[in-house]
Amino acid sequence: MRNVVVVGTQWGDEGKGKIVDWLSDQADVVVRFQGGHNAGHTLVIDGTTYKLRLLPSGIVRKNKISIIGNGVVVDPWALLDEIKEIRSKGVEVNENNLIISESVNLILPFHREMDEIREDFAGKDKIGTTRRGIGPAYEDKVGRRSIRLMDLRSKSNLDQRLEKVLFHHNAIRKGLGKKIYEKDNLKKELIKIGNEILKFSKPVWLKIDELKKKKKKILFEGAQGVLLDVDHGTYPFVTSSNTVASNAATGSGCGPNTIHYVLGITKSYITRVGEGPLPTELKDSIGEHIGTKGKEFGTVTSRKRRCGWFDGVLVRQSIKISGINGIVLTKLDVLDELDEIKICTQYDLDGKKIDYLPSSVEDQLKVKPIYKILKGWKSPTQGIKNFDELPENAKKYIYAIEDFVGVKISSISTSPEREDTILLENPFDL
């Protein structure tokens, strides 16, 4: 038995969906351990496109168990919509192949509204959230006033929990001149939806322990990327949860010894949705070319992604923080037509060369990239499945990345199609 954690090494959107789907074919169980429906994983299987937000990527495969762990925040209405959407494409979703932790914290309507209010008020200083209520829901979790899925089982308990959370939110809403929420109306809505969603609910930590004893292969699926981690990312332009690999244990209820291999998904260039530092950002025709060819629009928000050269400093930092054993390099084919390609290997901060991203957002916005320049390969790589068939300059680019970040490139993705992957090392076999 080997259990694998998949995390993004950049700001998300690295192509985790395809890789998780590819790995889930070998796994018995796929677990989501953090985030909410602000994540977006696109899978293309036999010509059918699936856009998942809350559901683990394993849901589209038969005879797999998909688990939503306690570290995830769940909008129950959004989840049911997603289940309905995925069922319309012929995917079976039932209590046997989908398990939701009874401890997940719920995203409620006032969380979504608060997210929007804050972003609108912040103006040019906005974080760039997806406005899905993720942050406010995590705040209530930490503030110990959250509604959890298990609370929907008892009307009296739900009544008490709503009293507490609405005391907090309605006080803020009054101060902002917003309409307050009526407890009884919200209670009715939650009881109604609880009847539909509680059937998936189980103590996930117990289920994972049972699966481990049966020697099942478990794949832990991260959302967003390491650089959006609330502790280790480009704070405050981050998400509201820990996206690093170690949170797979906390967010699902198993010990760290459950994890045997950490796989980092890494785009051949770099992108970012929303606000915040992006040291290698390209605001020119090259950036436009990469964005157009790479179809760089957010899966969840459809917002245009900002594009930049591969930032080796950041990826190496993510590898160290998240304990990554190997990386998958994605979207290599997007760079096929470029004359030269750059890798950021250092930063200049006020005339001083540094090899890490500083913690201060002020310094993060000031750093200037120092590049290693390589010749482009000017030859198509899309669909190549054998490393030896890659152009020589493409190989040199791959070797340069591998040498700089300090871990092995385990596979290379050459198109969105699952089959278009060059496998160099299988994490389930090591």
Tab-separated table of N, CA and C in Angstrom, residues 298-360:
chain	number	residue	atom	x	y	z
A	298	GLY	N	-10.073	31.084	-15.242
A	298	GLY	CA	-10.402	30.321	-14.046
A	298	GLY	C	-11.565	29.364	-14.264
A	299	THR	N	-11.424	28.113	-13.773
A	299	THR	CA	-12.488	27.117	-13.921
A	299	THR	C	-13.751	27.535	-13.185
A	300	VAL	N	-13.584	28.120	-12.005
A	300	VAL	CA	-14.732	28.503	-11.179
A	300	VAL	C	-15.247	29.885	-11.549
A	301	THR	N	-14.352	30.853	-11.717
A	301	THR	CA	-14.761	32.252	-11.878
A	301	THR	C	-14.766	32.731	-13.324
A	302	SER	N	-14.087	31.999	-14.217
A	302	SER	CA	-13.891	32.404	-15.626
A	302	SER	C	-13.048	33.672	-15.750
A	303	ARG	N	-12.422	34.081	-14.649
A	303	ARG	CA	-11.560	35.267	-14.710
A	303	ARG	C	-10.270	34.944	-15.472
A	304	LYS	N	-9.784	35.925	-16.207
A	304	LYS	CA	-8.538	35.773	-16.947
A	304	LYS	C	-7.378	35.631	-15.965
A	305	ARG	N	-6.507	34.656	-16.223
A	305	ARG	CA	-5.357	34.462	-15.352
A	305	ARG	C	-4.194	35.325	-15.813
A	306	ARG	N	-3.452	35.834	-14.850
A	306	ARG	CA	-2.214	36.551	-15.148
A	306	ARG	C	-1.126	35.506	-15.418
A	307	CYS	N	-0.292	35.757	-16.416
A	307	CYS	CA	0.717	34.763	-16.826
A	307	CYS	C	2.130	35.305	-16.650
A	308	GLY	N	3.065	34.411	-16.372
A	308	GLY	CA	4.467	34.808	-16.231
A	308	GLY	C	5.394	33.654	-16.540
A	309	TRP	N	6.699	33.956	-16.613
A	309	TRP	CA	7.704	32.920	-16.807
A	309	TRP	C	7.758	31.986	-15.601
A	310	PHE	N	8.280	30.802	-15.804
A	310	PHE	CA	8.447	29.834	-14.724
A	310	PHE	C	9.301	30.443	-13.614
A	311	ASP	N	8.759	30.420	-12.397
A	311	ASP	CA	9.466	30.986	-11.245
A	311	ASP	C	10.050	29.842	-10.425
A	312	GLY	N	11.321	29.533	-10.693
A	312	GLY	CA	11.978	28.437	-9.997
A	312	GLY	C	12.162	28.701	-8.515
A	313	VAL	N	12.323	29.962	-8.146
A	313	VAL	CA	12.493	30.317	-6.728
A	313	VAL	C	11.251	29.906	-5.944
A	314	LEU	N	10.092	30.249	-6.484
A	314	LEU	CA	8.841	29.943	-5.793
A	314	LEU	C	8.560	28.441	-5.763
A	315	VAL	N	8.786	27.767	-6.873
A	315	VAL	CA	8.515	26.338	-6.913
A	315	VAL	C	9.439	25.593	-5.956
A	316	ARG	N	10.703	25.974	-5.928
A	316	ARG	CA	11.641	25.333	-4.994
A	316	ARG	C	11.223	25.580	-3.547
A	317	GLN	N	10.716	26.780	-3.267
A	317	GLN	CA	10.244	27.112	-1.925
A	317	GLN	C	9.036	26.239	-1.557
A	318	SER	N	8.109	26.074	-2.501
A	318	SER	CA	6.932	25.225	-2.271
A	318	SER	C	7.333	23.777	-2.013
A	319	ILE	N	8.330	23.311	-2.753
A	319	ILE	CA	8.805	21.938	-2.603
A	319	ILE	C	9.339	21.697	-1.199
A	320	LYS	N	10.103	22.642	-0.690
A	320	LYS	CA	10.680	22.502	0.648
A	320	LYS	C	9.600	22.565	1.726
A	321	ILE	N	8.678	23.510	1.596
A	321	ILE	CA	7.640	23.705	2.617
A	321	ILE	C	6.669	22.531	2.663
A	322	SER	N	6.375	21.966	1.501
A	322	SER	CA	5.359	20.913	1.436
A	322	SER	C	5.953	19.506	1.410
A	323	GLY	N	7.272	19.383	1.459
A	323	GLY	CA	7.884	18.061	1.491
A	323	GLY	C	7.625	17.261	0.231
A	324	ILE	N	7.714	17.920	-0.915
A	324	ILE	CA	7.371	17.291	-2.187
A	324	ILE	C	8.497	16.355	-2.648
A	325	ASN	N	8.099	15.152	-3.070
A	325	ASN	CA	9.055	14.135	-3.506
A	325	ASN	C	9.331	14.167	-5.001
A	326	GLY	N	8.362	14.607	-5.779
A	326	GLY	CA	8.509	14.673	-7.225
A	326	GLY	C	7.444	15.579	-7.803
A	327	ILE	N	7.669	16.080	-9.020
A	327	ILE	CA	6.704	16.994	-9.621
A	327	ILE	C	6.244	16.495	-10.992
A	328	VAL	N	5.031	16.897	-11.332
A	328	VAL	CA	4.489	16.701	-12.672
A	328	VAL	C	4.548	18.052	-13.369
A	329	LEU	N	5.174	18.107	-14.511
A	329	LEU	CA	5.278	19.350	-15.273
A	329	LEU	C	4.146	19.371	-16.308
A	330	THR	N	3.290	20.375	-16.221
A	330	THR	CA	2.115	20.430	-17.097
A	330	THR	C	2.224	21.554	-18.130
A	331	LYS	N	1.407	21.428	-19.160
A	331	LYS	CA	1.249	22.448	-20.201
A	331	LYS	C	2.554	22.815	-20.909
A	332	LEU	N	3.423	21.837	-21.085
A	332	LEU	CA	4.678	22.081	-21.803
A	332	LEU	C	4.402	22.576	-23.217
A	333	ASP	N	3.343	22.064	-23.836
A	333	ASP	CA	3.035	22.399	-25.227
A	333	ASP	C	2.676	23.863	-25.441
A	334	VAL	N	2.277	24.558	-24.376
A	334	VAL	CA	1.915	25.978	-24.498
A	334	VAL	C	3.121	26.826	-24.901
A	335	LEU	N	4.332	26.334	-24.594
A	335	LEU	CA	5.556	27.090	-24.870
A	335	LEU	C	6.178	26.754	-26.229
A	336	ASP	N	5.511	25.916	-27.008
A	336	ASP	CA	6.106	25.381	-28.241
A	336	ASP	C	6.566	26.437	-29.251
A	337	GLU	N	5.890	27.575	-29.318
A	337	GLU	CA	6.150	28.531	-30.392
A	337	GLU	C	7.081	29.678	-30.002
A	338	LEU	N	7.625	29.646	-28.801
A	338	LEU	CA	8.434	30.769	-28.316
A	338	LEU	C	9.904	30.642	-28.731
A	339	ASP	N	10.507	31.786	-29.059
A	339	ASP	CA	11.915	31.801	-29.478
A	339	ASP	C	12.856	31.522	-28.317
A	340	GLU	N	12.542	32.094	-27.172
A	340	GLU	CA	13.344	31.844	-25.976
A	340	GLU	C	12.421	31.715	-24.769
A	341	ILE	N	12.902	31.017	-23.757
A	341	ILE	CA	12.111	30.723	-22.559
A	341	ILE	C	12.975	31.028	-21.343
A	342	LYS	N	12.348	31.612	-20.330
A	342	LYS	CA	13.111	32.054	-19.157
A	342	LYS	C	12.689	31.310	-17.897
A	343	ILE	N	13.671	31.113	-17.026
A	343	ILE	CA	13.450	30.536	-15.700
A	343	ILE	C	13.981	31.526	-14.662
A	344	CYS	N	13.131	31.927	-13.738
A	344	CYS	CA	13.593	32.816	-12.663
A	344	CYS	C	14.383	32.004	-11.651
A	345	THR	N	15.629	32.418	-11.395
A	345	THR	CA	16.503	31.679	-10.479
A	345	THR	C	16.893	32.480	-9.234
A	346	GLN	N	16.632	33.787	-9.264
A	346	GLN	CA	16.903	34.658	-8.118
A	346	GLN	C	16.005	35.882	-8.204
A	347	TYR	N	15.974	36.635	-7.101
A	347	TYR	CA	15.304	37.935	-7.111
A	347	TYR	C	16.309	39.030	-6.768
A	348	ASP	N	16.018	40.219	-7.255
A	348	ASP	CA	16.742	41.410	-6.830
A	348	ASP	C	15.801	42.211	-5.940
A	349	LEU	N	16.201	42.401	-4.686
A	349	LEU	CA	15.420	43.194	-3.739
A	349	LEU	C	16.261	44.379	-3.281
A	350	ASP	N	15.957	45.533	-3.838
A	350	ASP	CA	16.693	46.763	-3.503
A	350	ASP	C	18.203	46.593	-3.714
A	351	GLY	N	18.578	45.932	-4.805
A	351	GLY	CA	19.985	45.763	-5.143
A	351	GLY	C	20.648	44.553	-4.534
A	352	LYS	N	19.914	43.802	-3.690
A	352	LYS	CA	20.470	42.609	-3.057
A	352	LYS	C	19.859	41.373	-3.693
A	353	LYS	N	20.691	40.387	-4.045
A	353	LYS	CA	20.190	39.145	-4.636
A	353	LYS	C	19.751	38.184	-3.532
A	354	ILE	N	18.521	37.656	-3.680
A	354	ILE	CA	18.014	36.691	-2.709
A	354	ILE	C	17.445	35.489	-3.464
A	355	ASP	N	17.393	34.326	-2.791
A	355	ASP	CA	16.940	33.102	-3.445
A	355	ASP	C	15.658	32.548	-2.811
A	356	TYR	N	14.849	33.431	-2.244
A	356	TYR	CA	13.565	33.030	-1.669
A	356	TYR	C	12.610	34.217	-1.753
A	357	LEU	N	11.311	33.945	-1.612
A	357	LEU	CA	10.336	35.032	-1.612
A	357	LEU	C	10.168	35.525	-0.184
A	358	PRO	N	10.439	36.800	0.085
A	358	PRO	CA	10.324	37.305	1.451
A	358	PRO	C	8.885	37.266	1.951
A	359	SER	N	8.705	37.293	3.263
A	359	SER	CA	7.367	37.173	3.861
A	359	SER	C	6.552	38.454	3.754
A	360	SER	N	7.227	39.586	3.743
A	360	SER	CA	6.532	40.873	3.681
A	360	SER	C	5.930	41.095	2.297
